[in-house]
PDB file of C-alpha atoms and ligand atoms in Angstrom:
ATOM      1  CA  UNK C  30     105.017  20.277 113.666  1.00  0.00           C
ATOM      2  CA  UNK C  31     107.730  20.387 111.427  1.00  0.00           C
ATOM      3  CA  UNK C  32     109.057  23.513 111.150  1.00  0.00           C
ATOM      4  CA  UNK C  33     111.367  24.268 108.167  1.00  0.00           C
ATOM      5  CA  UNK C  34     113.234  27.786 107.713  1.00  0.00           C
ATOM      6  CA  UNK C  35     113.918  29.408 104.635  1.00  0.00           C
ATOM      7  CA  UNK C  36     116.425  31.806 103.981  1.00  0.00           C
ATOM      8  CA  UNK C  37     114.075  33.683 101.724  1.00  0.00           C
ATOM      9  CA  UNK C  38     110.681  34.216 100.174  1.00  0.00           C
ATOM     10  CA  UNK C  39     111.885  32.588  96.957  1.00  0.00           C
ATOM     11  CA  UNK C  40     113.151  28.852  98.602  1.00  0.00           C
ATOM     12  CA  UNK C  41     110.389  28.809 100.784  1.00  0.00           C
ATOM     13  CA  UNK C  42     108.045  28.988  97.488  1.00  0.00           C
ATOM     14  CA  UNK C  43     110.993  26.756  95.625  1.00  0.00           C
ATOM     15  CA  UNK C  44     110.188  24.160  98.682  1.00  0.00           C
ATOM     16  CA  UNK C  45     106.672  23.939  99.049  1.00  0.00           C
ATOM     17  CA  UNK C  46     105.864  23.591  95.147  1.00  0.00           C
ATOM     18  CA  UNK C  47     108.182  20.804  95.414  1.00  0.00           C
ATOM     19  CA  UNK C  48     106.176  19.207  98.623  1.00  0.00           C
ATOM     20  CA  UNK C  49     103.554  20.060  96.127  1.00  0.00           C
ATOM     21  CA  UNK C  50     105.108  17.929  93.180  1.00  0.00           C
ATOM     22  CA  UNK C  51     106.193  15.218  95.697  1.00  0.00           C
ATOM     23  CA  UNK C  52     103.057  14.120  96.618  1.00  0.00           C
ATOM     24  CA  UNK C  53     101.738  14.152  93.102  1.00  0.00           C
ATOM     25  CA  UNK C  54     104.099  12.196  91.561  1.00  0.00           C
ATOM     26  CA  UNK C  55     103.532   9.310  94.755  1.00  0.00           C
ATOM     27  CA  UNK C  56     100.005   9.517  94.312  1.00  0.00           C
ATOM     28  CA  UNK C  57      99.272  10.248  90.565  1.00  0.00           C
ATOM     29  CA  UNK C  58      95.414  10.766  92.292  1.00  0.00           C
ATOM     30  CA  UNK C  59      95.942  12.002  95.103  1.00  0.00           C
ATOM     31  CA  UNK C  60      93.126  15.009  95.898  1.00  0.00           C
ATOM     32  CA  UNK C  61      94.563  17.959  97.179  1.00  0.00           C
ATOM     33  CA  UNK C  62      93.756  21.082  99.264  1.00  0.00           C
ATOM     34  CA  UNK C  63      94.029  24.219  97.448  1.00  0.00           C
ATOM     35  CA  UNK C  64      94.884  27.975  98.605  1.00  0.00           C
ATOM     36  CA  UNK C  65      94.608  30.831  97.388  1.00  0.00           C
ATOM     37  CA  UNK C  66      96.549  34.204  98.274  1.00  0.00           C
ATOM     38  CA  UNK C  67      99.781  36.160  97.388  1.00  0.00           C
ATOM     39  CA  UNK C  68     101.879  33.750  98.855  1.00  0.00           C
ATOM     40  CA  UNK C  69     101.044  30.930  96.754  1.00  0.00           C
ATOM     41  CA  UNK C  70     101.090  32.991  93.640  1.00  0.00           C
ATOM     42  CA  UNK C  71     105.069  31.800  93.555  1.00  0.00           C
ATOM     43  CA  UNK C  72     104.382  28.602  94.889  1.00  0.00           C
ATOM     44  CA  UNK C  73     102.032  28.053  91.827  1.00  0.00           C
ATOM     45  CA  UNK C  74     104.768  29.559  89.511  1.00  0.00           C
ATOM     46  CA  UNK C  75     107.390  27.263  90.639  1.00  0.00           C
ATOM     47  CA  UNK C  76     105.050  23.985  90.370  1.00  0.00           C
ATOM     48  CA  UNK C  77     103.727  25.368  87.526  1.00  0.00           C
ATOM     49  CA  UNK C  78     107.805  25.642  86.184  1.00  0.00           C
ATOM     50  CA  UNK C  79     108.279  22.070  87.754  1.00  0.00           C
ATOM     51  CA  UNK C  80     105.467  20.976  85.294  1.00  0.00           C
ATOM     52  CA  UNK C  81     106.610  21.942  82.336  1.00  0.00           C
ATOM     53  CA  UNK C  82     109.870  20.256  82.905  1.00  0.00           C
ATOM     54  CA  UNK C  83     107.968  16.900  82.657  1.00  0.00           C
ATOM     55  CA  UNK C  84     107.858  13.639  84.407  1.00  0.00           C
ATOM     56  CA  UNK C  85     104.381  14.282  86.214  1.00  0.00           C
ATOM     57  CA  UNK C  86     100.520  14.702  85.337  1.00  0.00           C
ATOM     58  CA  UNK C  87      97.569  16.481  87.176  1.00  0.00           C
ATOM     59  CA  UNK C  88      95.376  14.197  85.044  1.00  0.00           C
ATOM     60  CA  UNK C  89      93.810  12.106  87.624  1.00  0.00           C
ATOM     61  CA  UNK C  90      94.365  14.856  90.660  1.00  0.00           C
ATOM     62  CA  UNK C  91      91.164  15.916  92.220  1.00  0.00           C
ATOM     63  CA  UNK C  92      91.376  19.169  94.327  1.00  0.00           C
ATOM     64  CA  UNK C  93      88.846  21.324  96.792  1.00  0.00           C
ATOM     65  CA  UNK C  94      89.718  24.849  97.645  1.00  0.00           C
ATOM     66  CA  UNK C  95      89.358  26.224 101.108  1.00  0.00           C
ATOM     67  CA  UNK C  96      87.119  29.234 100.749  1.00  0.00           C
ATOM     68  CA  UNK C  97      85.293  31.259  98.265  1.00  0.00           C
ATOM     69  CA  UNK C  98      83.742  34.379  98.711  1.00  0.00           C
ATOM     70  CA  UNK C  99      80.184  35.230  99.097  1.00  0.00           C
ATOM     71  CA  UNK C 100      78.424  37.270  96.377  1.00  0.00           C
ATOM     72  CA  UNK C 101      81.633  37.445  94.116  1.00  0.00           C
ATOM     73  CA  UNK C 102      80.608  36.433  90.628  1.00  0.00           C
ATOM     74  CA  UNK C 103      83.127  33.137  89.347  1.00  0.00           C
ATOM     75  CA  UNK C 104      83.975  35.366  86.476  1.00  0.00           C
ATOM     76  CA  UNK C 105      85.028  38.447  88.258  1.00  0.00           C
ATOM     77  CA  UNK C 106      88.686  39.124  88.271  1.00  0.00           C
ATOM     78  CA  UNK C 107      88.771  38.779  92.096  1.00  0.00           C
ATOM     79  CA  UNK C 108      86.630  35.414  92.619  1.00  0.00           C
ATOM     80  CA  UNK C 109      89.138  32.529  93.505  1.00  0.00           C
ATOM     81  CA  UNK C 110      87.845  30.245  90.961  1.00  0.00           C
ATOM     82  CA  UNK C 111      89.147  33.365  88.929  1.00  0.00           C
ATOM     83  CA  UNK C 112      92.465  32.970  90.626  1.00  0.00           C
ATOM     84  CA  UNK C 113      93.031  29.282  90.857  1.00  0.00           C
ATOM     85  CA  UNK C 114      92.317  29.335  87.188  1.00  0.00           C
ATOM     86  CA  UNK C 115      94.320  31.935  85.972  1.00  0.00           C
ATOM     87  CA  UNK C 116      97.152  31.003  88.384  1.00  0.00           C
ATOM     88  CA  UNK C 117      97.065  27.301  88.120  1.00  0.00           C
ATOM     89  CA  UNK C 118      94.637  25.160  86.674  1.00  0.00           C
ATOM     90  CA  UNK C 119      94.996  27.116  82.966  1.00  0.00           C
ATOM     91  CA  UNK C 120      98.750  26.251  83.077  1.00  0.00           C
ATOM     92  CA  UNK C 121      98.349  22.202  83.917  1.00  0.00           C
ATOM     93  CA  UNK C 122      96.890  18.929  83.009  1.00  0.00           C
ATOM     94  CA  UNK C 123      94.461  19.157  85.573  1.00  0.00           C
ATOM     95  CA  UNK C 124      91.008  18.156  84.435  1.00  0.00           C
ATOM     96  CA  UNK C 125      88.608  20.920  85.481  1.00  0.00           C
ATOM     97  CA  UNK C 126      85.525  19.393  86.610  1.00  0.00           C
ATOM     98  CA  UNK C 127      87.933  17.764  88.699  1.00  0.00           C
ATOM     99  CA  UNK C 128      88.713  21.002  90.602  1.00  0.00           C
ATOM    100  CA  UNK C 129      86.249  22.393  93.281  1.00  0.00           C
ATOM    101  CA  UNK C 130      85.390  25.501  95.066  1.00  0.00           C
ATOM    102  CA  UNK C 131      82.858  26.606  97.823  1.00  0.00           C
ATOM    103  CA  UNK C 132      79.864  28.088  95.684  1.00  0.00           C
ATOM    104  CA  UNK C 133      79.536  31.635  96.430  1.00  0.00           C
ATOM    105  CA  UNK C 134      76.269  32.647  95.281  1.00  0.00           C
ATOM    106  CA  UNK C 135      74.010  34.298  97.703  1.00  0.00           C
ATOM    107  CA  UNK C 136      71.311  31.524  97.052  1.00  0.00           C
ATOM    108  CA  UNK C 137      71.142  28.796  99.308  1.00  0.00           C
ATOM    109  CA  UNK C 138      75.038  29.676 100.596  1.00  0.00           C
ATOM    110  CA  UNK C 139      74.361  28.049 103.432  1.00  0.00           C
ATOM    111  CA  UNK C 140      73.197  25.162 102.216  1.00  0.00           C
ATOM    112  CA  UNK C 141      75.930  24.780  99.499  1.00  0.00           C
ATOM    113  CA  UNK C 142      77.957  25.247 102.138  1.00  0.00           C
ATOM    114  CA  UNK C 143      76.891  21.572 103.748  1.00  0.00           C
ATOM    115  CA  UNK C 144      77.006  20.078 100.432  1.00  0.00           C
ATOM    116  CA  UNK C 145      80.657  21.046  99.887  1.00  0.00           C
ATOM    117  CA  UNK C 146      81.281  19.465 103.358  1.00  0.00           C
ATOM    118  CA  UNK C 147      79.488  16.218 102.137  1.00  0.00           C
ATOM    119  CA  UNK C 148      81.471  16.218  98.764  1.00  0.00           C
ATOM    120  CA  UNK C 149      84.692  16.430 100.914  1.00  0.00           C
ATOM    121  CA  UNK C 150      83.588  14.015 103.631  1.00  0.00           C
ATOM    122  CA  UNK C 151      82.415  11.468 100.678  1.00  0.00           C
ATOM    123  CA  UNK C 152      85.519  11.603  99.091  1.00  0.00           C
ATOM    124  CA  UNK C 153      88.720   9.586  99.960  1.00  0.00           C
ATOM    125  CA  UNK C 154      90.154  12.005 101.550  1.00  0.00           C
ATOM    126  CA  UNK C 155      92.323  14.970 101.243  1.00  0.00           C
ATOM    127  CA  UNK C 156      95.583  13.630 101.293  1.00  0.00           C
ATOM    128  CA  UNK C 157      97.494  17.314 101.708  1.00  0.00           C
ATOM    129  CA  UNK C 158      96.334  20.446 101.587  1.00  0.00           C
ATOM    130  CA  UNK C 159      97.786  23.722 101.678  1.00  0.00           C
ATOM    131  CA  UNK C 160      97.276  26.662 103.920  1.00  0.00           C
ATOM    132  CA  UNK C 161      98.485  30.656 104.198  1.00  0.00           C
ATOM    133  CA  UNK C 162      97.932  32.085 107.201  1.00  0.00           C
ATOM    134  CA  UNK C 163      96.077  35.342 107.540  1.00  0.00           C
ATOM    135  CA  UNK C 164      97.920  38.427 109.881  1.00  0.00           C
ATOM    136  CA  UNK C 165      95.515  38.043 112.092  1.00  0.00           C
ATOM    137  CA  UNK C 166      96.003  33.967 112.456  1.00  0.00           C
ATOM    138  CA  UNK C 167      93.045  32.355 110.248  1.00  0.00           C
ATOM    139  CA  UNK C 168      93.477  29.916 107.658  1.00  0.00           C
ATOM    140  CA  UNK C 169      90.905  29.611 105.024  1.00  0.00           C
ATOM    141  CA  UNK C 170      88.974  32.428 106.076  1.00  0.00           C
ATOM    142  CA  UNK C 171      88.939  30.844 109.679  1.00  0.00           C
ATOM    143  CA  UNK C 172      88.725  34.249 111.436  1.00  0.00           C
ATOM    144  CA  UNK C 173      89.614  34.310 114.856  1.00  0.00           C
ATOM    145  CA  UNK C 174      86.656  32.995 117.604  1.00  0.00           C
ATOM    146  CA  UNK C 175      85.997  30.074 114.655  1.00  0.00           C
ATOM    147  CA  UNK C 176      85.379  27.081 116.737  1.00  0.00           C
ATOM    148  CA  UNK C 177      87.621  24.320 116.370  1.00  0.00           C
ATOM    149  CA  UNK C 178      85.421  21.787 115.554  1.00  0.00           C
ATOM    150  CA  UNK C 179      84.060  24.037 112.667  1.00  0.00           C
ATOM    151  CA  UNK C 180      82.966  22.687 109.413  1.00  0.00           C
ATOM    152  CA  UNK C 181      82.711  24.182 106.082  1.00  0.00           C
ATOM    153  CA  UNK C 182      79.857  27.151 106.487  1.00  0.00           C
ATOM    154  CA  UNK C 183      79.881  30.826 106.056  1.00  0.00           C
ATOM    155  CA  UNK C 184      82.250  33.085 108.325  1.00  0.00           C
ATOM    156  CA  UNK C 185      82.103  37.454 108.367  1.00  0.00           C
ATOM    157  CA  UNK C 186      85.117  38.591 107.577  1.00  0.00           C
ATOM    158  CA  UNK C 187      86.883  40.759 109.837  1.00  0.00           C
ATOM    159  CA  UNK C 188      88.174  44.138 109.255  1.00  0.00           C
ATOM    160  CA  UNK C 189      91.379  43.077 108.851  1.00  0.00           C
ATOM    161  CA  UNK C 190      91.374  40.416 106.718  1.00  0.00           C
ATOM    162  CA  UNK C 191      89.050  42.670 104.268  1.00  0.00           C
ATOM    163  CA  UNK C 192      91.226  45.264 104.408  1.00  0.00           C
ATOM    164  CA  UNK C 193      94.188  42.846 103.543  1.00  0.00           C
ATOM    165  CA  UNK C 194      92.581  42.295 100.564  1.00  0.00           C
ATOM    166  CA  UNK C 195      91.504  45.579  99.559  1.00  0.00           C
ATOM    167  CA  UNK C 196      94.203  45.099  96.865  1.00  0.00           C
ATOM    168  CA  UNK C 197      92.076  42.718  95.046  1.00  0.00           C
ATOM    169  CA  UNK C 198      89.129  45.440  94.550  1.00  0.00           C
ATOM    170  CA  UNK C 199      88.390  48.738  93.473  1.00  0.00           C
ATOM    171  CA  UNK C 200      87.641  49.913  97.032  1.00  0.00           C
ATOM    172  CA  UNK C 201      86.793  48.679 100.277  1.00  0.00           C
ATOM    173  CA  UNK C 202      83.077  49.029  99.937  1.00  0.00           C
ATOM    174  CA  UNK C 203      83.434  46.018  97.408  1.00  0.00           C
ATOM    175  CA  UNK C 204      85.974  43.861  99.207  1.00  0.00           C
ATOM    176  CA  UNK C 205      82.666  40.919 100.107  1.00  0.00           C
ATOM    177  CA  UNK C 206      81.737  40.880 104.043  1.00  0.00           C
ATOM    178  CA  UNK C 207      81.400  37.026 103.509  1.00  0.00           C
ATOM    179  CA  UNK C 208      83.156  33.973 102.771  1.00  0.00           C
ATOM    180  CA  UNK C 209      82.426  30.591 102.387  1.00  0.00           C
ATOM    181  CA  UNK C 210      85.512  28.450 103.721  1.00  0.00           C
ATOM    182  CA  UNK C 211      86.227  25.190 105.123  1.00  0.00           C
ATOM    183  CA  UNK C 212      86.040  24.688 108.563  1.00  0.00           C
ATOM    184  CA  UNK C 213      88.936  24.313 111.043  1.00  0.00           C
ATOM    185  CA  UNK C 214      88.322  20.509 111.735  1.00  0.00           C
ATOM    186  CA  UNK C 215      87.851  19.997 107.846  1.00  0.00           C
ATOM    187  CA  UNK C 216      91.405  21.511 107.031  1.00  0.00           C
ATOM    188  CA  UNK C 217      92.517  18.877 110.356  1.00  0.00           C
ATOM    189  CA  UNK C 218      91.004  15.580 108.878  1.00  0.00           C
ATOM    190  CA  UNK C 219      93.421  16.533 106.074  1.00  0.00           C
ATOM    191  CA  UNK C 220      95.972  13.452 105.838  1.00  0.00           C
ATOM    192  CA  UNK C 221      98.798  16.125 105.855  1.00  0.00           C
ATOM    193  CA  UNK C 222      98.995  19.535 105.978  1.00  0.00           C
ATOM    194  CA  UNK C 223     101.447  22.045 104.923  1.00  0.00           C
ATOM    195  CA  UNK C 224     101.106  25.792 105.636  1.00  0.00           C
ATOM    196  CA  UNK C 225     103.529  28.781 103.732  1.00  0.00           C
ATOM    197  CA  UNK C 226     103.946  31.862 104.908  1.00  0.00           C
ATOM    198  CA  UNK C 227     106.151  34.758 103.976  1.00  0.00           C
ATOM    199  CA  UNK C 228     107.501  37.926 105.459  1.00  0.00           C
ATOM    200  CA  UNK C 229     107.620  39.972 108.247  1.00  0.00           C
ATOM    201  CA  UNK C 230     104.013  40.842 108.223  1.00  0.00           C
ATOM    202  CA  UNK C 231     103.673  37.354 109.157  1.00  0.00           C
ATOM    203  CA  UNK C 232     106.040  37.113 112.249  1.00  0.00           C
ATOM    204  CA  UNK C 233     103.716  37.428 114.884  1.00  0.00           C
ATOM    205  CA  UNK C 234     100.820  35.344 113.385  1.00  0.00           C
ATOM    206  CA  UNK C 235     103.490  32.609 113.104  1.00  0.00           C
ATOM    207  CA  UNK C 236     104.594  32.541 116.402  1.00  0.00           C
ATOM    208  CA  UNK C 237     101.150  32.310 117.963  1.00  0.00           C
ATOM    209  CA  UNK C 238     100.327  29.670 115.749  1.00  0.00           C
ATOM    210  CA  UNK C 239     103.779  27.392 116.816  1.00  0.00           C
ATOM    211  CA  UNK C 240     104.149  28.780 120.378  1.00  0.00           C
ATOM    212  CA  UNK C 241     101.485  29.684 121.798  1.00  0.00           C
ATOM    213  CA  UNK C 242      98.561  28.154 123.236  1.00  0.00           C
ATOM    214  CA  UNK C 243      95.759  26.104 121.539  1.00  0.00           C
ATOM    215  CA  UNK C 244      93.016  28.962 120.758  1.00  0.00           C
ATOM    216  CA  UNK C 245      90.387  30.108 118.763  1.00  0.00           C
ATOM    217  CA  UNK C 246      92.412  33.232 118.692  1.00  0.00           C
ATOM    218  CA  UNK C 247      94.633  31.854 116.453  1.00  0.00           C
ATOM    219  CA  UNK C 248      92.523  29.512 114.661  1.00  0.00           C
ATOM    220  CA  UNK C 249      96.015  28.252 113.049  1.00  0.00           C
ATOM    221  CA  UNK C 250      97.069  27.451 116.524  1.00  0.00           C
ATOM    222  CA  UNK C 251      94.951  24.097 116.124  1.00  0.00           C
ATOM    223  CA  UNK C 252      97.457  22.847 113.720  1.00  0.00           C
ATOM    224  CA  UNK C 253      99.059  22.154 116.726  1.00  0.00           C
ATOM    225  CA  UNK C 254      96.762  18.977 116.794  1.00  0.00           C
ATOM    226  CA  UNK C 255      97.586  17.692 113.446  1.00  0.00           C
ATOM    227  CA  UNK C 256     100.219  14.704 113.535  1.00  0.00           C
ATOM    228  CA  UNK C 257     101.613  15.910 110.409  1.00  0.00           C
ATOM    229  CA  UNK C 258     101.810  19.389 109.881  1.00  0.00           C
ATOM    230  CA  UNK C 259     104.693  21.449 108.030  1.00  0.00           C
ATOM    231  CA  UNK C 260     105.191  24.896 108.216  1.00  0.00           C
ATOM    232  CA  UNK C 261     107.583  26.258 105.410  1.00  0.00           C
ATOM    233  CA  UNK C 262     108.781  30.058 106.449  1.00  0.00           C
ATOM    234  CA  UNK C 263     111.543  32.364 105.790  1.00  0.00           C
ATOM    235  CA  UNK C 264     113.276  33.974 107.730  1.00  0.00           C
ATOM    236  CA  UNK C 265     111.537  37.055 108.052  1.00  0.00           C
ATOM    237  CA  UNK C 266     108.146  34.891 109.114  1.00  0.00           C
ATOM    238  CA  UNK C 267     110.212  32.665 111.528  1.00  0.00           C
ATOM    239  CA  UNK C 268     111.892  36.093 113.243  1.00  0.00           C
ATOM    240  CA  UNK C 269     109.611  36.174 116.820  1.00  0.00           C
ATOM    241  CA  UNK C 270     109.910  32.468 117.251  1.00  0.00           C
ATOM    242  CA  UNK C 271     111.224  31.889 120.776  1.00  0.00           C
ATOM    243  CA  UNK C 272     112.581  28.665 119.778  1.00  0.00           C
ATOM    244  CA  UNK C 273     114.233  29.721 116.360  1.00  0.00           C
ATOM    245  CA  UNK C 274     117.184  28.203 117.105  1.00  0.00           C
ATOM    246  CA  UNK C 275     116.133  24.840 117.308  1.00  0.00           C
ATOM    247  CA  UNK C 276     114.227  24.917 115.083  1.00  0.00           C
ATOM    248  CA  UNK C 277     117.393  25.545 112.480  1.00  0.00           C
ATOM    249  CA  UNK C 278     119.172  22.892 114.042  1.00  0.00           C
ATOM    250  CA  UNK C 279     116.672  20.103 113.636  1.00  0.00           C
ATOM    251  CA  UNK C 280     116.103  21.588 109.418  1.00  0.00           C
ATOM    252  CA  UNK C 281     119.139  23.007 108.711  1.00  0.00           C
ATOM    253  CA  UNK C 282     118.553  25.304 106.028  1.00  0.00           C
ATOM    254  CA  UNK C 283     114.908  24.447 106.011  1.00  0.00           C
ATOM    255  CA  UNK C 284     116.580  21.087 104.108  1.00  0.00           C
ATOM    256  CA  UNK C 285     113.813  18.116 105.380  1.00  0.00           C
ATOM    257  CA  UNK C 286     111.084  17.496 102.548  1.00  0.00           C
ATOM    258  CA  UNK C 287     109.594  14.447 104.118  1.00  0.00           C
ATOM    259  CA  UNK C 288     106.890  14.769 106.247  1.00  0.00           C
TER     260      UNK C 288
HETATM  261  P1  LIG K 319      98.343  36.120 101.701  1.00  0.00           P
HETATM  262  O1  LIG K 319      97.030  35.587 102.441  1.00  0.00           O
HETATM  263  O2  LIG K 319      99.048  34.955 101.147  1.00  0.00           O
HETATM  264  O3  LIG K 319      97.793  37.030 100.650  1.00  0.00           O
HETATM  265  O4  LIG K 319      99.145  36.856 102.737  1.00  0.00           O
HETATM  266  C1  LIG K 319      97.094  34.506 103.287  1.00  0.00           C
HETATM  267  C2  LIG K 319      95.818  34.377 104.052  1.00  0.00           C
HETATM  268  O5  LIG K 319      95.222  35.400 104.419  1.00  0.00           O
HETATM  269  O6  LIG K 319      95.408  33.235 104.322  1.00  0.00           O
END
């Protein structure tokens, strides 16, 4: 793991749209893993800024998104087709049919589910993908007890995560008990992977995820596995790491952008 420390919310965003732009601009088709999430609404801003600078196209880039929910209509303002279009896709050269999320609808979820899988697995490959982590350790919506061979399929959402995102919704009785989301040993056959996270709210999640053992209690823990992982934090995310200060020694300044 590569472990790269911010000195604020605003450079780690500033960093990981550029790890963004970097690997578009050496594989003008590369396919990439998408997130969704208040952390990557500045990460999407900055690329989004980098973008209209010039110099690079999202013509020929192909992405899948980790998760949808279940029973959330695409046009409602909370969906995360609704989000990755508003926040993203609207903004760039990206050509939509080229863009994919987990269909939500109640009918045949579970099979749709399986196909997404197969449309993943029949691809070339996801050649980086990127991740938030959850307080409560997931990625996608990887609760914790997801196995970690999981594949993409339909997960209950825990308390926690659905009161996280309460702030999406009117109230809590609408926040969806279900989401479809790739599985945890999807997100690992990922070429490269490269996770963002934000805040003290974050701190402990983090340091289960770099320090502590390989679990399905922190399903990001299995990141641990990947040969090329990196996690972009600030300082307020990196604060319970045990090993913080070698970690600034190896990064300086969070400065390393190859993986
Ligand atoms: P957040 O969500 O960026 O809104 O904190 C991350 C996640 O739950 O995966």
């Amino acid at each position: 793991m590569k472990i790269l420390i911010t000195e604020n919310e605003e450079l780690a965003s500033q960093k990981a749209a550029s790890l963004l732009k970097q690997a578009v601009v050496e594989k003008p088709n590369a396919i990439l893993g998408l997130a969704t999430g208040g952390t990557m609404l500045s990460v999407y801003e900055r690329l989004i800024g980098m973008y209209r600078l010039g110099g690079f196209s999202f013509e020929n880039i192909m992405s899948f998104n980790l998760d949808e929910y279940v029973g959330v209509a695409e046009e409602h303002h909370a969906s995360y087709r609704h989000y990755m279009n508003s926040n993203l896709f609207d903004h760039i050269d990206i050509q939509i049919k080229n863009t994919h999320l987990p269909n939500g609808n109640e009918l045949n979820v579970e099979q749709n589910a399986k196909k997404y899988e197969k449309k993943i697995q029949g691809s070339s490959g996801i050649d980086l993908i990127l991740l938030g982590i959850g307080k409560n350790g997931h990625i996608g919506f990887n609760e914790p007890t997801s196995s970690l061979a999981s594949r993409t399929r339909v997960k209950t959402l825990t308390q926690s995560t659905r009161n996280q995102n309460l702030k999406y919704f009117d109230k809590i009785e609408d926040v969806p008990k279900y989401a479809v989301t790739m599985g945890l040993q999807t997100i690992l056959d990922a070429k490269k992977c490269l996770l963002v996270a934000t805040g003290a709210a974050k701190a402990q999640a983090v340091a289960k995820m770099v320090e502590g053992g390989v679990s399905a209690s922190c399903p990001a823990s299995i990141l641990q596995h990947h040969e090329k992982t990196t996690i972009i934090i600030d300082k307020a995310a990196a604060s319970k790491l045990k090993l913080l200060d070698y970690y600034e020694n190896v990064h300086p300044n969070g400065e390393e952008v190859y993986f």
